[in-house]
């Protein structure tokens, strides 16, 4: 069905919990192609000690994988690299000037954290909603994704008119060196934008809920373009 030219109709969302249905029907225009992936262009700030400006391109395929390739500057020098989750494995690789390694990581913990990230970023491809297992009532809704054999559950904050306000989840990580485990991770959606009939977050903030906003939040982004496939 996905990526084959099939189109969205509101009847496809009839079996979803009410809150999820409100979001999907608002986010996906009637007759929009049922995309299974998106390529995003973005800019923003990321906290690497201090807040640094970045530009990035990201490919997201819910339930399958993502690649986030970015460039930031530290001391006037570019740091280039990527985070990825592909073929069931996560990795981070960053180089100063594209040559000098500054951070490389892979392994079970990196993979587990990246799987959670993929589940959370499924909000950028609302047409992939049938791939998740939805639960909820009139006031709350969650989507559980199966990612490389593991389940990741994302709770969505959706307004009465179907606007997506944010998501939260228990994501695997090691915020502020507290030790690897599952910690509350939140994304606040500040605005939305429509690309080719599909409405997605356009401005957002993300970080670990450490109880200290000055250290927990580490990512602020604006989506400047989106191409669905």
Short mmCIF file of C-alpha atoms in Angstrom, two decimals:
data_model
loop_
_atom_site.label_atom_id
_atom_site.label_comp_id
_atom_site.label_asym_id
_atom_site.label_seq_id
_atom_site.Cartn_x
_atom_site.Cartn_y
_atom_site.Cartn_z
CA UNK A 1 0.00 0.00 0.00
CA UNK A 2 2.72 2.50 0.95
CA UNK A 3 4.69 4.21 -1.77
CA UNK A 4 2.57 2.59 -4.49
CA UNK A 5 0.36 5.58 -5.32
CA UNK A 6 -2.56 4.55 -3.10
CA UNK A 7 -4.43 7.54 -1.68
CA UNK A 8 -5.69 8.47 1.76
CA UNK A 9 -9.39 8.54 2.57
CA UNK A 10 -10.82 9.37 5.98
CA UNK A 11 -12.50 5.97 6.13
CA UNK A 12 -9.04 4.39 6.51
CA UNK A 13 -8.79 5.97 9.96
CA UNK A 14 -12.22 4.85 11.19
CA UNK A 15 -10.85 2.11 13.44
CA UNK A 16 -8.37 4.37 15.25
CA UNK A 17 -9.04 5.71 18.76
CA UNK A 18 -10.94 9.01 18.57
CA UNK A 19 -7.96 11.21 19.47
CA UNK A 20 -5.69 9.56 16.90
CA UNK A 21 -8.40 9.82 14.26
CA UNK A 22 -8.70 13.58 14.92
CA UNK A 23 -4.99 14.01 14.29
CA UNK A 24 -4.78 11.84 11.18
CA UNK A 25 -7.84 13.32 9.48
CA UNK A 26 -6.50 16.82 10.08
CA UNK A 27 -2.89 16.00 9.16
CA UNK A 28 -3.56 14.12 5.93
CA UNK A 29 -5.63 15.74 3.21
CA UNK A 30 -8.14 13.58 1.38
CA UNK A 31 -6.59 11.85 -1.65
CA UNK A 32 -3.01 12.47 -0.48
CA UNK A 33 -0.59 9.67 -1.45
CA UNK A 34 0.00 7.14 1.33
CA UNK A 35 3.69 7.87 1.73
CA UNK A 36 5.85 5.49 3.77
CA UNK A 37 8.86 7.79 4.15
CA UNK A 38 9.88 11.43 4.14
CA UNK A 39 13.01 13.43 3.41
CA UNK A 40 13.24 16.50 5.63
CA UNK A 41 15.38 19.61 5.28
CA UNK A 42 15.90 21.46 8.55
CA UNK A 43 17.90 24.04 10.43
CA UNK A 44 18.14 24.90 14.09
CA UNK A 45 20.28 24.68 17.18
CA UNK A 46 21.77 21.72 19.01
CA UNK A 47 23.40 21.83 22.44
CA UNK A 48 26.98 20.60 22.19
CA UNK A 49 28.26 22.11 25.41
CA UNK A 50 26.86 25.40 24.12
CA UNK A 51 24.04 25.90 21.64
CA UNK A 52 25.34 25.51 18.07
CA UNK A 53 23.57 26.27 14.80
CA UNK A 54 23.12 23.36 12.40
CA UNK A 55 21.62 22.42 9.05
CA UNK A 56 20.56 18.87 8.28
CA UNK A 57 18.85 16.48 5.92
CA UNK A 58 16.96 13.51 7.34
CA UNK A 59 15.32 10.47 5.78
CA UNK A 60 12.71 8.74 7.97
CA UNK A 61 10.88 5.50 7.21
CA UNK A 62 8.72 4.60 10.26
CA UNK A 63 9.30 1.08 11.50
CA UNK A 64 12.35 0.70 9.27
CA UNK A 65 15.03 3.33 9.83
CA UNK A 66 16.36 6.87 9.61
CA UNK A 67 19.51 8.77 8.65
CA UNK A 68 20.12 12.28 10.01
CA UNK A 69 23.10 13.97 8.30
CA UNK A 70 24.04 17.37 9.70
CA UNK A 71 26.66 20.10 9.78
CA UNK A 72 27.29 22.28 12.84
CA UNK A 73 30.12 24.64 13.76
CA UNK A 74 32.35 24.61 16.83
CA UNK A 75 34.98 27.32 17.14
CA UNK A 76 34.31 28.33 13.56
CA UNK A 77 35.11 24.84 12.27
CA UNK A 78 32.47 22.56 10.75
CA UNK A 79 31.53 19.30 12.42
CA UNK A 80 29.89 16.95 9.95
CA UNK A 81 28.40 13.55 10.44
CA UNK A 82 25.31 11.46 10.93
CA UNK A 83 23.09 9.55 13.31
CA UNK A 84 21.40 6.51 11.83
CA UNK A 85 19.24 3.48 12.50
CA UNK A 86 19.41 1.10 9.56
CA UNK A 87 19.13 -2.68 9.22
CA UNK A 88 18.33 -2.94 12.93
CA UNK A 89 21.51 -1.16 14.08
CA UNK A 90 22.20 2.33 15.41
CA UNK A 91 25.33 4.42 14.91
CA UNK A 92 26.68 7.95 15.43
CA UNK A 93 29.73 9.20 13.51
CA UNK A 94 31.00 12.80 13.59
CA UNK A 95 34.19 14.39 12.26
CA UNK A 96 35.76 17.84 12.56
CA UNK A 97 36.18 19.31 9.11
CA UNK A 98 34.96 16.00 7.76
CA UNK A 99 38.35 14.45 8.59
CA UNK A 100 39.19 14.32 12.31
CA UNK A 101 37.00 11.91 14.33
CA UNK A 102 35.30 13.63 17.27
CA UNK A 103 32.63 11.08 18.16
CA UNK A 104 31.82 7.59 16.99
CA UNK A 105 29.48 5.21 18.77
CA UNK A 106 27.56 2.05 18.05
CA UNK A 107 26.44 -1.01 19.96
CA UNK A 108 23.42 -2.15 21.93
CA UNK A 109 22.78 1.08 23.85
CA UNK A 110 23.13 3.30 20.78
CA UNK A 111 20.82 0.98 18.86
CA UNK A 112 18.18 0.98 21.61
CA UNK A 113 18.21 4.78 21.83
CA UNK A 114 18.01 5.14 18.04
CA UNK A 115 15.04 2.74 17.89
CA UNK A 116 13.18 4.98 20.33
CA UNK A 117 14.07 8.03 18.29
CA UNK A 118 12.67 6.39 15.15
CA UNK A 119 9.39 5.64 16.92
CA UNK A 120 9.11 9.23 18.15
CA UNK A 121 9.90 10.69 14.74
CA UNK A 122 7.11 8.71 13.12
CA UNK A 123 5.03 11.88 13.63
CA UNK A 124 6.73 13.23 10.51
CA UNK A 125 5.03 10.55 8.38
CA UNK A 126 1.40 10.52 9.58
CA UNK A 127 0.42 8.44 6.54
CA UNK A 128 2.31 5.52 8.12
CA UNK A 129 -0.29 5.29 10.92
CA UNK A 130 -1.50 1.74 10.05
CA UNK A 131 1.97 0.38 10.84
CA UNK A 132 1.55 1.18 14.56
CA UNK A 133 -0.71 -0.37 17.20
CA UNK A 134 -2.95 2.35 18.61
CA UNK A 135 -4.54 2.48 22.07
CA UNK A 136 -6.41 5.24 23.83
CA UNK A 137 -9.67 6.81 24.82
CA UNK A 138 -11.33 10.19 24.35
CA UNK A 139 -8.48 12.09 26.00
CA UNK A 140 -5.24 10.19 25.46
CA UNK A 141 -3.65 8.12 22.72
CA UNK A 142 -0.45 6.16 22.21
CA UNK A 143 1.18 4.42 19.26
CA UNK A 144 3.32 1.32 19.73
CA UNK A 145 5.85 0.65 16.99
CA UNK A 146 7.75 -2.57 16.43
CA UNK A 147 11.31 -1.59 15.53
CA UNK A 148 13.78 -4.39 14.79
CA UNK A 149 11.86 -6.75 17.07
CA UNK A 150 11.53 -4.32 20.00
CA UNK A 151 8.43 -2.35 20.96
CA UNK A 152 8.56 1.42 21.46
CA UNK A 153 5.48 3.30 22.69
CA UNK A 154 4.93 6.98 21.97
CA UNK A 155 2.25 9.07 23.69
CA UNK A 156 0.80 11.88 21.58
CA UNK A 157 -0.59 15.17 22.89
CA UNK A 158 -3.34 16.16 20.47
CA UNK A 159 -5.59 19.21 20.78
CA UNK A 160 -9.35 19.09 20.34
CA UNK A 161 -9.01 20.33 16.75
CA UNK A 162 -6.47 17.63 15.87
CA UNK A 163 -3.36 19.79 16.17
CA UNK A 164 -0.32 17.83 17.33
CA UNK A 165 1.14 19.57 20.37
CA UNK A 166 3.89 17.12 21.23
CA UNK A 167 4.94 13.61 22.15
CA UNK A 168 6.50 11.90 25.13
CA UNK A 169 8.01 8.48 25.65
CA UNK A 170 10.25 6.39 27.85
CA UNK A 171 13.34 6.33 25.65
CA UNK A 172 16.57 4.45 26.23
CA UNK A 173 19.51 6.74 26.89
CA UNK A 174 22.11 8.15 29.26
CA UNK A 175 21.08 11.78 29.89
CA UNK A 176 23.68 13.81 31.77
CA UNK A 177 25.65 10.64 32.50
CA UNK A 178 22.99 9.16 34.78
CA UNK A 179 23.55 5.67 33.42
CA UNK A 180 21.78 3.89 30.60
CA UNK A 181 18.11 3.18 31.10
CA UNK A 182 14.68 4.41 30.07
CA UNK A 183 14.03 8.08 30.81
CA UNK A 184 11.22 10.45 29.95
CA UNK A 185 11.87 12.10 26.59
CA UNK A 186 9.62 14.89 25.35
CA UNK A 187 9.08 16.79 22.12
CA UNK A 188 7.14 20.06 22.12
CA UNK A 189 5.61 21.04 18.78
CA UNK A 190 5.45 24.83 18.49
CA UNK A 191 3.95 25.06 15.00
CA UNK A 192 2.96 22.93 12.02
CA UNK A 193 3.26 23.28 8.27
CA UNK A 194 1.66 21.51 5.32
CA UNK A 195 3.74 19.97 2.54
CA UNK A 196 1.96 18.34 -0.42
CA UNK A 197 -1.24 17.87 1.59
CA UNK A 198 0.44 16.42 4.69
CA UNK A 199 0.72 18.50 7.87
CA UNK A 200 3.73 17.86 10.10
CA UNK A 201 5.61 19.63 12.91
CA UNK A 202 7.46 22.68 11.58
CA UNK A 203 9.03 24.06 14.76
CA UNK A 204 9.88 21.83 17.70
CA UNK A 205 11.99 21.46 20.81
CA UNK A 206 13.21 18.14 22.22
CA UNK A 207 15.09 16.79 25.19
CA UNK A 208 15.25 14.60 28.26
CA UNK A 209 12.94 15.43 31.14
CA UNK A 210 15.71 15.71 33.73
CA UNK A 211 13.88 18.26 35.87
CA UNK A 212 16.27 20.98 34.67
CA UNK A 213 15.22 22.71 31.45
CA UNK A 214 18.71 24.22 31.07
CA UNK A 215 20.29 20.78 30.65
CA UNK A 216 17.50 18.48 29.48
CA UNK A 217 16.54 20.25 26.27
CA UNK A 218 19.19 19.84 23.59
CA UNK A 219 17.49 20.19 20.20
CA UNK A 220 15.54 22.99 18.51
CA UNK A 221 14.61 22.71 14.86
CA UNK A 222 12.64 24.26 12.03
CA UNK A 223 11.57 22.06 9.12
CA UNK A 224 12.10 24.03 5.92
CA UNK A 225 11.06 21.42 3.36
CA UNK A 226 9.63 17.91 3.17
CA UNK A 227 9.37 15.42 0.33
CA UNK A 228 7.19 12.36 0.88
CA UNK A 229 7.75 9.07 -0.91
#
